[in-house]
Short mmCIF file of C-alpha atoms in Angstrom, two decimals:
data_model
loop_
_atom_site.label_atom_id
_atom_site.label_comp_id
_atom_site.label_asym_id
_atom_site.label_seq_id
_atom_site.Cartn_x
_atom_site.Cartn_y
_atom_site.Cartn_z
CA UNK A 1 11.18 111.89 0.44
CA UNK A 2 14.76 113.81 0.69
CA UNK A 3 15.96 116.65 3.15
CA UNK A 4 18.09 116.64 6.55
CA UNK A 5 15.31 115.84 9.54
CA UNK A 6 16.88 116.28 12.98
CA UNK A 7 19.62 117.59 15.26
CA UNK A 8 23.28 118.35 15.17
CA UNK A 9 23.66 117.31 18.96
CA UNK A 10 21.98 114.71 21.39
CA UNK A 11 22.22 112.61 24.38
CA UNK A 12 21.81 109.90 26.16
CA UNK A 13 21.78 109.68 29.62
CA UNK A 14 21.72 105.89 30.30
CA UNK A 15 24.56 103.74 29.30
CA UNK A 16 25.41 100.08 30.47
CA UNK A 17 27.14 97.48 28.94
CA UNK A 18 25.80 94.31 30.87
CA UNK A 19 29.38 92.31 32.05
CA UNK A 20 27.70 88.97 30.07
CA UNK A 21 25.50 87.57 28.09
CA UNK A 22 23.58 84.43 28.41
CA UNK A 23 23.73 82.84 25.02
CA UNK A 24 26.93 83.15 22.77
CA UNK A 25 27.24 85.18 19.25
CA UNK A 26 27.18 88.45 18.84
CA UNK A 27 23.15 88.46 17.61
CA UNK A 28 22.57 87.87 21.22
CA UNK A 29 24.75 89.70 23.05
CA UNK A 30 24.23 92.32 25.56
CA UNK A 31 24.94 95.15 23.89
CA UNK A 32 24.04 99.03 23.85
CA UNK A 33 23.41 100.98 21.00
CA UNK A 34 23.37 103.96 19.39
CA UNK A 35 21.12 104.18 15.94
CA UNK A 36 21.93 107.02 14.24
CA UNK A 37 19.83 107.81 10.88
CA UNK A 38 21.08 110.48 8.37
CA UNK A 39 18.18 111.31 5.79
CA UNK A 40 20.27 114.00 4.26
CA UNK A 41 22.10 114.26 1.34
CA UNK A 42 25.55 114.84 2.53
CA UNK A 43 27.88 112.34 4.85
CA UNK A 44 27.59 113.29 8.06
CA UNK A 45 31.05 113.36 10.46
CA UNK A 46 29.91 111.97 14.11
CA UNK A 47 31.87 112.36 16.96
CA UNK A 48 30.62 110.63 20.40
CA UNK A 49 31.90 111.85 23.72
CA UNK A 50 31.14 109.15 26.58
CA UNK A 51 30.95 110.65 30.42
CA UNK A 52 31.96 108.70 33.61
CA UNK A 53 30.79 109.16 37.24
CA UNK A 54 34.13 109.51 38.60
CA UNK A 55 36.58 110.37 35.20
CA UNK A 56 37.27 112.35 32.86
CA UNK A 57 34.98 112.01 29.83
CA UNK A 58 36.66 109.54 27.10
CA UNK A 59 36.62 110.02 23.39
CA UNK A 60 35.82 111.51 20.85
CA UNK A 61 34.92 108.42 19.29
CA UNK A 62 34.59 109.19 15.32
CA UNK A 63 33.14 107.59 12.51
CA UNK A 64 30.39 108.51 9.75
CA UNK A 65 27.28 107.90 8.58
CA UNK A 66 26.81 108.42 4.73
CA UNK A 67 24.15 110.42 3.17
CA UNK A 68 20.81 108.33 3.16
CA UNK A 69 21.95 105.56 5.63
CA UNK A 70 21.62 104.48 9.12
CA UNK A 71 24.06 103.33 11.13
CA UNK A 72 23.57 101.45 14.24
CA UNK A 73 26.47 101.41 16.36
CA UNK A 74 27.34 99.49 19.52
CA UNK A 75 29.44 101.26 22.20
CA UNK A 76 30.38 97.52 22.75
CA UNK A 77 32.57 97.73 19.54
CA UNK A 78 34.13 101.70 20.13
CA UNK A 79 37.76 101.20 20.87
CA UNK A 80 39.62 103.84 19.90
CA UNK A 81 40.68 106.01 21.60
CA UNK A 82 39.81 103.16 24.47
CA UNK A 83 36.98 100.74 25.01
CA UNK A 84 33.89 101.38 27.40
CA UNK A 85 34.54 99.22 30.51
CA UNK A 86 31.76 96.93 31.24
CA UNK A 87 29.09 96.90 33.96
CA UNK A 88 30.04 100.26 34.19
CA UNK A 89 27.60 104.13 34.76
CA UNK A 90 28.13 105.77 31.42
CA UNK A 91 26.08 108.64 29.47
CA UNK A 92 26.79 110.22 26.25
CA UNK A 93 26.79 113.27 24.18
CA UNK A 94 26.50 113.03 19.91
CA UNK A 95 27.79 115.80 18.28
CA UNK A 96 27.22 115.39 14.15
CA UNK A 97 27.98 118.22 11.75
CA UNK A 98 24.68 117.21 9.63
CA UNK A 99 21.19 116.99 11.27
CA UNK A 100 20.72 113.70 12.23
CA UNK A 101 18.27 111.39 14.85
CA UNK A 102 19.29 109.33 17.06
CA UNK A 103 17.65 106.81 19.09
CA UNK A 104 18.85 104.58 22.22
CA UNK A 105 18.67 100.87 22.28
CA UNK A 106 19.96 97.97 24.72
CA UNK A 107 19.55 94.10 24.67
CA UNK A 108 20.63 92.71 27.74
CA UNK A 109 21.02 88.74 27.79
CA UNK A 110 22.57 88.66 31.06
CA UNK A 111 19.58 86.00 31.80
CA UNK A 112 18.39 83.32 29.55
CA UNK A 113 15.27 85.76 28.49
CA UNK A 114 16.55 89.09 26.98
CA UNK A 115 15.27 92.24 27.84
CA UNK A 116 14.82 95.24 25.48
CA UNK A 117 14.65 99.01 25.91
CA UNK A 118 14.70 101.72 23.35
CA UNK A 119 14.06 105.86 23.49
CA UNK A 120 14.56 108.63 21.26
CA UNK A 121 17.07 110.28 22.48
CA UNK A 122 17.64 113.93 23.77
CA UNK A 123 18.20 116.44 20.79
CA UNK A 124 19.52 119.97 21.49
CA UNK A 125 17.44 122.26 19.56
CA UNK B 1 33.01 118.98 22.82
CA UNK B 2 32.11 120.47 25.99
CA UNK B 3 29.14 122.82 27.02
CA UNK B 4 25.76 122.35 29.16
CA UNK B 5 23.04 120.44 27.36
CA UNK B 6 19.48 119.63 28.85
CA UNK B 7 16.74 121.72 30.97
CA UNK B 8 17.25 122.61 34.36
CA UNK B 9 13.30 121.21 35.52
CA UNK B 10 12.34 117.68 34.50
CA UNK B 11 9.63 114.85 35.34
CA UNK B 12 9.08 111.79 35.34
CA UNK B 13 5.31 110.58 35.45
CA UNK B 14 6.60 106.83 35.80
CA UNK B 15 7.49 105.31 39.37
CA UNK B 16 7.13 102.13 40.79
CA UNK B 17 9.69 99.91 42.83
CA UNK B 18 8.90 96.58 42.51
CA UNK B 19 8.49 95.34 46.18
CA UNK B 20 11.07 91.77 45.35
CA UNK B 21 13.72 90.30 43.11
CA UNK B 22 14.36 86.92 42.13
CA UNK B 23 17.77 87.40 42.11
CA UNK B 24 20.38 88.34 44.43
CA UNK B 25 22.50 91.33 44.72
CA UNK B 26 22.70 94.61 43.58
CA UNK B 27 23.20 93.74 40.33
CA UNK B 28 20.10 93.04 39.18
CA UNK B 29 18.04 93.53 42.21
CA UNK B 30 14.72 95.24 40.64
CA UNK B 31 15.38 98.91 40.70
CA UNK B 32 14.19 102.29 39.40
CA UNK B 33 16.75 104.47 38.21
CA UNK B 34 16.85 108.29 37.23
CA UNK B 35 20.34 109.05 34.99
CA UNK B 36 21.50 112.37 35.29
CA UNK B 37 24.17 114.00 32.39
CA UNK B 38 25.81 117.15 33.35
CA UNK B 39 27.84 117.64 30.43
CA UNK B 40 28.65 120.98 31.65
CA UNK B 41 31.75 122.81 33.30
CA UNK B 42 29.81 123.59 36.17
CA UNK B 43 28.48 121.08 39.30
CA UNK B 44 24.97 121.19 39.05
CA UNK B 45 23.04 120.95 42.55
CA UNK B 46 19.75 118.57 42.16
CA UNK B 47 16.83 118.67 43.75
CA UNK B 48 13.97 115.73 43.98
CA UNK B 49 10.57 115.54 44.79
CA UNK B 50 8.62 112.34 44.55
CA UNK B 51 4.84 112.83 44.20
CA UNK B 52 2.16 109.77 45.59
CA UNK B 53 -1.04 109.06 44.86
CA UNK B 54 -2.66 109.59 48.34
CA UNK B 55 -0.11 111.76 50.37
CA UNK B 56 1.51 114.89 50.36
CA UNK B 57 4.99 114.93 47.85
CA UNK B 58 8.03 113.48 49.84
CA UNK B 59 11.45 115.10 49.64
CA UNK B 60 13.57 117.49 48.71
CA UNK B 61 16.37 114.36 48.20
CA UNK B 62 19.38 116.33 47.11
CA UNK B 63 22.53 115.68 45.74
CA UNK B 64 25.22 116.92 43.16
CA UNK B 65 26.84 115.90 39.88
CA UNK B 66 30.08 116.92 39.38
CA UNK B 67 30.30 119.37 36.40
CA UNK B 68 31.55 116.60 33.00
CA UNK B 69 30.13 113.44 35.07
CA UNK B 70 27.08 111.09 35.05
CA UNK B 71 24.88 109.91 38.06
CA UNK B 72 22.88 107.00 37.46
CA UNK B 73 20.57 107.54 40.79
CA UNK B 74 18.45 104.46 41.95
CA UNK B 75 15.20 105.91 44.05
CA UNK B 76 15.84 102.34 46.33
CA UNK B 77 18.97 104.25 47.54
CA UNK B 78 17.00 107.51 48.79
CA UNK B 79 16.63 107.49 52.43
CA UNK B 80 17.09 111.30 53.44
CA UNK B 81 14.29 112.51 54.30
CA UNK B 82 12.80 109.53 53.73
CA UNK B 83 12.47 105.82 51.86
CA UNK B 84 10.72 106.07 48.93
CA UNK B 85 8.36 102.84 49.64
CA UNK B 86 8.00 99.80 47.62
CA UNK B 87 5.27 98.41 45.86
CA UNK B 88 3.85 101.87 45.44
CA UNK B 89 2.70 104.43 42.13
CA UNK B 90 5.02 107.14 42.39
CA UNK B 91 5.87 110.25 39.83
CA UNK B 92 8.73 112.60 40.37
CA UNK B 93 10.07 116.31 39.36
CA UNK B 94 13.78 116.82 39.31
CA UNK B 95 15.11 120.28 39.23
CA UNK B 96 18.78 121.41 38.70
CA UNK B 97 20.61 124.67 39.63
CA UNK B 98 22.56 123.95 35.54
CA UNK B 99 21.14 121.76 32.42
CA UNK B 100 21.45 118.10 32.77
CA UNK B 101 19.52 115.78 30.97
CA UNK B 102 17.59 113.18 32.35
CA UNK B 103 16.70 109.46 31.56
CA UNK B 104 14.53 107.17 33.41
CA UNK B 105 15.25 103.43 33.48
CA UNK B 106 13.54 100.56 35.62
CA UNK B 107 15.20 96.87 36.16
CA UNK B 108 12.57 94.47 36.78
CA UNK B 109 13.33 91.13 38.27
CA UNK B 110 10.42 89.92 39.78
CA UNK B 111 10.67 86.93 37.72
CA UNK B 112 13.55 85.24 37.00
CA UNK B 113 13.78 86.82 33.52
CA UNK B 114 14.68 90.62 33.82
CA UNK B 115 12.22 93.16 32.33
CA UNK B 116 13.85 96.81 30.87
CA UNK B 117 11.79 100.05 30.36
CA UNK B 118 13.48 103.21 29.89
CA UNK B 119 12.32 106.60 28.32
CA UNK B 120 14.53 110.18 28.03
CA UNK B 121 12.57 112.34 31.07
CA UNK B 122 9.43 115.24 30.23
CA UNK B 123 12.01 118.85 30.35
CA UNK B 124 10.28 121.73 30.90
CA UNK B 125 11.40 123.82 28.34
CA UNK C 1 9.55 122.91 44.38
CA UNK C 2 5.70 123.57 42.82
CA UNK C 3 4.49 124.90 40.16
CA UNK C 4 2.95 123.18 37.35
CA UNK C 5 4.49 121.28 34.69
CA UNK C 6 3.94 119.76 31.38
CA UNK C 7 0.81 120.75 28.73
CA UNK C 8 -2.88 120.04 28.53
CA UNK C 9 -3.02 117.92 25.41
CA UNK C 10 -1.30 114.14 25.02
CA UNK C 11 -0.96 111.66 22.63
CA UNK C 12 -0.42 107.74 22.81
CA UNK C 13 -0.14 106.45 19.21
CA UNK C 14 0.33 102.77 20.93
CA UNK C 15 -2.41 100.45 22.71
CA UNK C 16 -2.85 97.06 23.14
CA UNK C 17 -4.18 95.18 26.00
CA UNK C 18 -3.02 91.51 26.28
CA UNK C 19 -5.92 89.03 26.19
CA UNK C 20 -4.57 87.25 29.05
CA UNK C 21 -1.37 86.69 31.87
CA UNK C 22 0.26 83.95 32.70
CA UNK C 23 0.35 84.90 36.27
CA UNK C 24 -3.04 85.86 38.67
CA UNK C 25 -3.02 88.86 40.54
CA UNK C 26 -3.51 92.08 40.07
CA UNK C 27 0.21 93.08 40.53
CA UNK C 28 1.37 90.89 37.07
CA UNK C 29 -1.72 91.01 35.40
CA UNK C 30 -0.66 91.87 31.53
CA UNK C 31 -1.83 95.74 31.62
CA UNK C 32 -1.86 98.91 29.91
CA UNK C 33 -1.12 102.25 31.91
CA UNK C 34 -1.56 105.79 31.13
CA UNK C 35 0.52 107.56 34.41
CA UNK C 36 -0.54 111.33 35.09
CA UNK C 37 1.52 113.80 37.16
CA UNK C 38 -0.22 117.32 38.55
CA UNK C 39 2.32 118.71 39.98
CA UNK C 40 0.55 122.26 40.26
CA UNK C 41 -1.15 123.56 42.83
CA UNK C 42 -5.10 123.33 41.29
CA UNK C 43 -6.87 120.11 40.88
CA UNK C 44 -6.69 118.67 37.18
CA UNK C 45 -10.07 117.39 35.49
CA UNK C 46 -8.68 114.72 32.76
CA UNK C 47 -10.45 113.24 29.48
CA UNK C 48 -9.42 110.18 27.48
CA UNK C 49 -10.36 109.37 24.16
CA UNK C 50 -9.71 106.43 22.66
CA UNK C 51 -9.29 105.65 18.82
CA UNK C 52 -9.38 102.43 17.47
CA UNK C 53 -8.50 100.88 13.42
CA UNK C 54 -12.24 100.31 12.49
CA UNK C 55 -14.73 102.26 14.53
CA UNK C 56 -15.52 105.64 15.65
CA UNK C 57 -13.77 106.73 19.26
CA UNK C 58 -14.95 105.84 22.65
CA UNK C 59 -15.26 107.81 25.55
CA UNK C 60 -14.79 109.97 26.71
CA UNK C 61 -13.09 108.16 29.94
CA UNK C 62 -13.33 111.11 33.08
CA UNK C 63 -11.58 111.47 36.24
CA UNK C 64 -9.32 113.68 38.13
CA UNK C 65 -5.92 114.17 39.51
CA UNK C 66 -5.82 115.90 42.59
CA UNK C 67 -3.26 119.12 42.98
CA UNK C 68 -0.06 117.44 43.76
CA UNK C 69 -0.43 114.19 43.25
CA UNK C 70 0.16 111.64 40.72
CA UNK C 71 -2.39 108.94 39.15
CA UNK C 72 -1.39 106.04 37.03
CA UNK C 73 -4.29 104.64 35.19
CA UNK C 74 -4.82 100.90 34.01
CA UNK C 75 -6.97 101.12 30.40
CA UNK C 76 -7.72 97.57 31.78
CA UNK C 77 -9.80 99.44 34.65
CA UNK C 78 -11.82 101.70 32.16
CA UNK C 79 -15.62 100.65 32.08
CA UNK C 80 -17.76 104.10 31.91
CA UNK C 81 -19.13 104.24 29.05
CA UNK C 82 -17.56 101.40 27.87
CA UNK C 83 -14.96 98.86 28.66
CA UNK C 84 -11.94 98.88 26.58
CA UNK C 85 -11.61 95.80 24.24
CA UNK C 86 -8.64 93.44 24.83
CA UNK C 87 -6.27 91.60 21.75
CA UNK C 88 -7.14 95.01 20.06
CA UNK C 89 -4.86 97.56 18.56
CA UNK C 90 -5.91 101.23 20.23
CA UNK C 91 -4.55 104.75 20.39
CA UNK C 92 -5.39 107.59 23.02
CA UNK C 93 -5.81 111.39 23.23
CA UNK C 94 -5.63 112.55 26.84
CA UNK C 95 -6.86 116.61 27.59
CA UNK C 96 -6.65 117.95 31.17
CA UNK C 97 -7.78 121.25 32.23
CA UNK C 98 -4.41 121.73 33.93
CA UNK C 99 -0.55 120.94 32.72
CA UNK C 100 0.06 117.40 33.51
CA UNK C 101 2.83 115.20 32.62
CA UNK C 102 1.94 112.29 31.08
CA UNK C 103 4.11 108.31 30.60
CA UNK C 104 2.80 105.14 28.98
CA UNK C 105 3.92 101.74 30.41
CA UNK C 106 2.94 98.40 29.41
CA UNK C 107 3.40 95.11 31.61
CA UNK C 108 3.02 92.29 29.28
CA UNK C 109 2.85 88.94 31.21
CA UNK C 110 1.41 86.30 28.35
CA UNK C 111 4.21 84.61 29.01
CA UNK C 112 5.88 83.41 32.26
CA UNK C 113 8.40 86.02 31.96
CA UNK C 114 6.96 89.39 31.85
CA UNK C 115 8.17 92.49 29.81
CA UNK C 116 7.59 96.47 30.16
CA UNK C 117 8.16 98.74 27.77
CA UNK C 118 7.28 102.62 28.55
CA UNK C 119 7.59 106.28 27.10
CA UNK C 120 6.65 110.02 27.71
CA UNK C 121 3.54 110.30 25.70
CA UNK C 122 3.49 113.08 22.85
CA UNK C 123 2.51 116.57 24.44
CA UNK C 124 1.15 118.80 22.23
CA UNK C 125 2.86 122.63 23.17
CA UNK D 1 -11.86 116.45 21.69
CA UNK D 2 -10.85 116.20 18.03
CA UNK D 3 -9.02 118.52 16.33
CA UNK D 4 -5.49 117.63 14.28
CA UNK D 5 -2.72 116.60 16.75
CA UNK D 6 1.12 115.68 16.14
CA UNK D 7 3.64 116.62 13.24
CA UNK D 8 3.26 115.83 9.11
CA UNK D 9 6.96 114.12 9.04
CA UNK D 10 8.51 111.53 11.85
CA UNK D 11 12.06 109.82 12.17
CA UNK D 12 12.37 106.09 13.77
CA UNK D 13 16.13 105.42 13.56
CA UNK D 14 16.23 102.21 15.28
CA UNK D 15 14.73 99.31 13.03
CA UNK D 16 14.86 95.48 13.13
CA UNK D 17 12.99 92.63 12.39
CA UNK D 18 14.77 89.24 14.16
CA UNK D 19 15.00 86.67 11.92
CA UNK D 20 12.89 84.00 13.82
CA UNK D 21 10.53 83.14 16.68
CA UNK D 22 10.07 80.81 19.54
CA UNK D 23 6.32 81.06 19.46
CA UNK D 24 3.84 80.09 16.21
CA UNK D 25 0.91 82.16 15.36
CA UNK D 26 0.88 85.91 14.51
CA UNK D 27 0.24 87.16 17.64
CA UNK D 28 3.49 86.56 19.42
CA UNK D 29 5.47 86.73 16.03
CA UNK D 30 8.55 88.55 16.39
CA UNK D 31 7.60 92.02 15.06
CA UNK D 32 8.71 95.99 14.57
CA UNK D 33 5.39 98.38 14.67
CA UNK D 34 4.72 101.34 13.89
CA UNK D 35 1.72 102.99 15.31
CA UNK D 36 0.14 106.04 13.71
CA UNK D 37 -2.75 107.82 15.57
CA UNK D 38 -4.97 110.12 12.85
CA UNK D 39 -7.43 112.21 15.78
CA UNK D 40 -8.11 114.60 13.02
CA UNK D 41 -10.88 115.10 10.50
CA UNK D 42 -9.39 114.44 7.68
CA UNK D 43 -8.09 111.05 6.46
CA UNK D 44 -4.04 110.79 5.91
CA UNK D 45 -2.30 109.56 3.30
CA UNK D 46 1.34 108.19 5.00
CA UNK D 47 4.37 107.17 3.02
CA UNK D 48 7.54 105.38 4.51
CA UNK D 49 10.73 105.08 3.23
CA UNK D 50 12.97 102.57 4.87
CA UNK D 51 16.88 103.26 4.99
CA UNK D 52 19.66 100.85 5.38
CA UNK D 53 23.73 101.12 6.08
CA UNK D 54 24.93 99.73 2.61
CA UNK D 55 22.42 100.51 0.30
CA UNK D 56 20.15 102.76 -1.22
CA UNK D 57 16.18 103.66 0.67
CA UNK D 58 13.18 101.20 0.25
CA UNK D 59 10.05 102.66 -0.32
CA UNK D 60 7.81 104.43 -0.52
CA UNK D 61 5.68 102.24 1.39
CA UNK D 62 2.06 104.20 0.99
CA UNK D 63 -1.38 103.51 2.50
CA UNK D 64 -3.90 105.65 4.59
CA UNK D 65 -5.23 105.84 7.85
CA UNK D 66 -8.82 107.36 7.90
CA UNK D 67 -9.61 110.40 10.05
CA UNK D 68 -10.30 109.44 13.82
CA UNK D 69 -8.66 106.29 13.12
CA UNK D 70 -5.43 104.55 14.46
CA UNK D 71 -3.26 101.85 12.48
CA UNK D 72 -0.47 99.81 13.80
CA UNK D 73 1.44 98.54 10.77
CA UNK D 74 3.95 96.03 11.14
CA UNK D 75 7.44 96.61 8.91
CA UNK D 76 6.97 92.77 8.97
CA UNK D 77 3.74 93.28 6.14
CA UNK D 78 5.07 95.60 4.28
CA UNK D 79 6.18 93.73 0.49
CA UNK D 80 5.35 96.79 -1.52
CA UNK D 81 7.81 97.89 -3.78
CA UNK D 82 9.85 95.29 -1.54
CA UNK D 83 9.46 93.15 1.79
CA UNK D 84 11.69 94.72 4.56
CA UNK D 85 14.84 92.25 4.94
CA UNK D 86 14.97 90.11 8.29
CA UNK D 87 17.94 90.62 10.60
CA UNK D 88 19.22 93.88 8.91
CA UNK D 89 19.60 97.10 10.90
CA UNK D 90 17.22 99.48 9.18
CA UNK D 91 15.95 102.89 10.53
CA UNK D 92 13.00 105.01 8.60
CA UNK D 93 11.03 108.66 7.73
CA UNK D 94 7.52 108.45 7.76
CA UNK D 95 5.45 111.60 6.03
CA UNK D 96 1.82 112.39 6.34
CA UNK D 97 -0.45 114.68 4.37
CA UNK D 98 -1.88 115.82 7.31
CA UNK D 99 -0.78 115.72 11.20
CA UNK D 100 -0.21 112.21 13.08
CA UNK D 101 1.27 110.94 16.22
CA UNK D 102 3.91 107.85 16.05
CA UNK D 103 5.51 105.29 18.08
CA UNK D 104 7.31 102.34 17.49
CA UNK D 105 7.28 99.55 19.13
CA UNK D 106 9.12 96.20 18.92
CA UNK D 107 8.25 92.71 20.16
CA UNK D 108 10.81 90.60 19.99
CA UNK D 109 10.24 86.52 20.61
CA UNK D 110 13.63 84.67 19.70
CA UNK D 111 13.45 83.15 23.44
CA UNK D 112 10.63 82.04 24.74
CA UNK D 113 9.96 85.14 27.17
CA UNK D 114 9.16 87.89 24.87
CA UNK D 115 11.28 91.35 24.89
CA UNK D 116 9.24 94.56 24.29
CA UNK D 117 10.32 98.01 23.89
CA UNK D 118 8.62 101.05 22.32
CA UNK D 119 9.37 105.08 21.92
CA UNK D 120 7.52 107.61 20.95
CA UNK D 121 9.15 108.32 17.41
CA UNK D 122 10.78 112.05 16.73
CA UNK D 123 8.96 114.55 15.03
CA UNK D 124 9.88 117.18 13.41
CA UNK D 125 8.63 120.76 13.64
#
């Protein structure tokens, strides 16, 4: 059940990080995420560029993802080089040096009854 | 970590602007949104056309985004040549002059508790 | 800005019609959609089958999409040759004689606060 | 309208089950689907294996799903070799002896107004 599955590069073109949440603790939280699976069998470097409608692009934010693990990673917690400003347009191109998939996720609680969305995605391939 | 990503000619089968809110504000008025990445290093010139059950397609509605920038596009917002109208099934085919890639999101607040849906875009490809 | 778009063959792995809403009225009724886009310039003759977890398909479910023009579809509406069961886990295979684009959206409203969830449906290209 | 559809191996890197619900009874249970639509002629034997951030892969989950046949499984059911831990960011591969669709779907009842979000999963081919 072994072997890289995926792409190299992807993107999302939503991004949002709701200004507050409803409820307290960080289960609850609005949040957007980035799920990133690596199936392969070598660590995979991630770097995540995050574009603005009227700046520069920030980043790269870096981190990795070990061979045979997900990570799911909230742009709420990226801080270096500097944090995503809230209730603010974003998008955002993943660039990996192993294959990897990545899927798009956010739980807003702005209101006492979350809402959920979640796609795949867009892989270059 | 720079270079276009996407497909120049996308669609989006989905459309529907719910005709209230039970909120105030832009915030979280209920809204349909297309998000558009151009990750490139050129401006990419857009082009949509919104497609009805009953009628003729409406449009071109035509804007840019800047070349390293995101636009996060609500179809409530589209008056030129004409408002898209509420309460009505509605499909759409975006075409750019460079890749971008597209995501489709819808706010719905109807109710007081928001509702999310969002899916990457169809590219022609 | 014609042309068509898309391919002739989809796939929804998901189904489910809610057994009942919370709310009356067409608008919020809990329902399951299958939208269509023909953005090309010839009329598009669609089939649906529909697959179920214990007995052989039904269908198949016919009508058309007129040349630019888009149709979205409730599986609640569905009665020829048979209605589609509700509480029920399905899956769908739509073929068109024409590239369509195809989107799957479900408004859930079993509780007072509705939720959506939709997707591009799998093309097969 | 039969005929094999879809891809042999399929990549879901979001995955969560929340840890409670506000609702009793299975129907509204908090849950994390997986659908799997078999339109060929053949019946498919599937096999999931689950992955995690910190530790090694679950699985493999096996069972079938007959020819013309669709199956939504829950990640909540599955207990063999191990039941899926609740409130743990997971992601997962799913392989098929023969060509399926997939799409993964979440409900997600912690409040009383249900979330829902679903995707079609990413194939590979």
């Amino acid at each position: 059940m072994n072997g890289p599955l995926g792409s190299k590069t992807w993107a999302i073109a939503e991004g949002y990080i709701p200004a507050n949440s409803s409820v307290a603790g960080r289960e609850l939280e609005s949040h957007e995420t980035v799920c990133i699976l690596n199936c392969g069998e070598r660590d995979a470097q991630v770097e995540i560029a995050v574009y603005f409608a009227d700046r520069e692009p920030a980043g790269p934010y870096r981190f990795s993802v070990p061979a045979r693990r997900t990570r799911h990673v909230r742009f709420n917690d990226l801080t270096e080089p500097e944090a995503i400003p809230r209730a603010t347009d974003f998008a955002s191109v993943i660039r990996a040096d192993e294959p990897v998939v990545i899927q798009h996720t956010r739980l807003d609680s702005r209101q006492p009854a979350l809402a959920l969305m979640s796609t795949v995605a867009f892989p270059d391939r």
